[in-house]
């Protein structure tokens, strides 16, 4: 392993010192080390409860970006009955885990390092059958968290008051490849009636890290200073009893479940290495183009200031906070901007 690590890939292949199959084994032995110690995968346990919540899309009750009253029709009605994944510290489900304000309606961050098992003790405290279905990780049918007909049992549909423990493997295909950022982002959401439950707010993310570039205890990346998750979706609050003239106002063009600058806490210092996880679900209306004013992001080997999203998109982009100020972050689709799909992020002039 030490011999292979002392040479580059080009050196080894050019000189034909070892067969390519052996070369891959040797190089694999050099990966997964943190501080010179090889990472040993572990089981990370999370406690998540689905709960009803009275959700307000604009708790400030004004447009903080434009400094004005919320426009009609989107500002006419702000609070709706929704559901929320809430994280807890242990199996008693009495002490919620701290959640940064910028996560908004999103559920708790679930983290793992390549090779880990992510175990989620899920309790349903609502009056609907629900589940937790993950993207990107490996699971068997019992742990898929998606309903079928006829029912298959396991975690497919957890009844009101029920509980189930999911087990998901953050395997090699869940984790970053060489040359990718040190973490990957994957969505999770309820999947009994997903088109309904996602609109109700049952969404969150899983972040899987490269063991060579992660803190083994927290599973957080060691090559960035801050991480932010954004979830871009038009929440449809219309029901069968909605009057036609109210329909447009019930389409909430939100970032993390908040609109018209009500998403707060996207704050960093000059010089910070910032990682953005950019996600999207929804309908054919959910073609979004998040645009960062005042910065460029590195994504896919090139710099961008706009990222294209479709329902189901899960992307990672890195930014160095070089330009102090309060900067707009918004979807660049015209009618989405009109409907309030924007907020700000702040780079303070103090350096780390």
Tab-separated table of C-alpha atoms in Angstrom, residues 1-2 4-5 9 12 20-33 38-39 114 172 178 210-212:
chain	number	residue	atom	x	y	z
A	1	UNK	CA	0.000	0.000	0.000
A	2	UNK	CA	2.795	2.435	0.841
A	4	UNK	CA	1.312	2.296	-4.464
A	5	UNK	CA	0.587	5.512	-2.587
A	9	UNK	CA	-1.901	6.563	-11.311
A	12	UNK	CA	1.941	3.048	-12.372
A	20	UNK	CA	-4.390	-2.980	-13.252
A	21	UNK	CA	-6.585	-5.250	-11.130
A	22	UNK	CA	-3.970	-5.364	-8.363
A	23	UNK	CA	-3.442	-1.633	-8.705
A	24	UNK	CA	-7.083	-0.952	-7.862
A	25	UNK	CA	-6.800	-3.119	-4.757
A	26	UNK	CA	-3.632	-1.330	-3.645
A	27	UNK	CA	-5.095	2.104	-4.139
A	28	UNK	CA	-8.303	1.097	-2.371
A	29	UNK	CA	-6.185	0.226	0.646
A	30	UNK	CA	-4.981	3.829	0.864
A	31	UNK	CA	-8.536	5.208	1.003
A	32	UNK	CA	-10.797	5.567	4.005
A	33	UNK	CA	-8.127	6.889	6.358
A	38	UNK	CA	-8.374	3.498	8.684
A	39	UNK	CA	-12.063	4.142	9.199
A	114	UNK	CA	-19.189	5.134	3.379
A	172	UNK	CA	-19.764	2.494	-2.074
A	178	UNK	CA	-12.604	10.161	-6.396
A	210	UNK	CA	-15.948	9.927	2.044
A	211	UNK	CA	-14.161	8.374	5.064
A	212	UNK	CA	-10.837	9.942	4.062
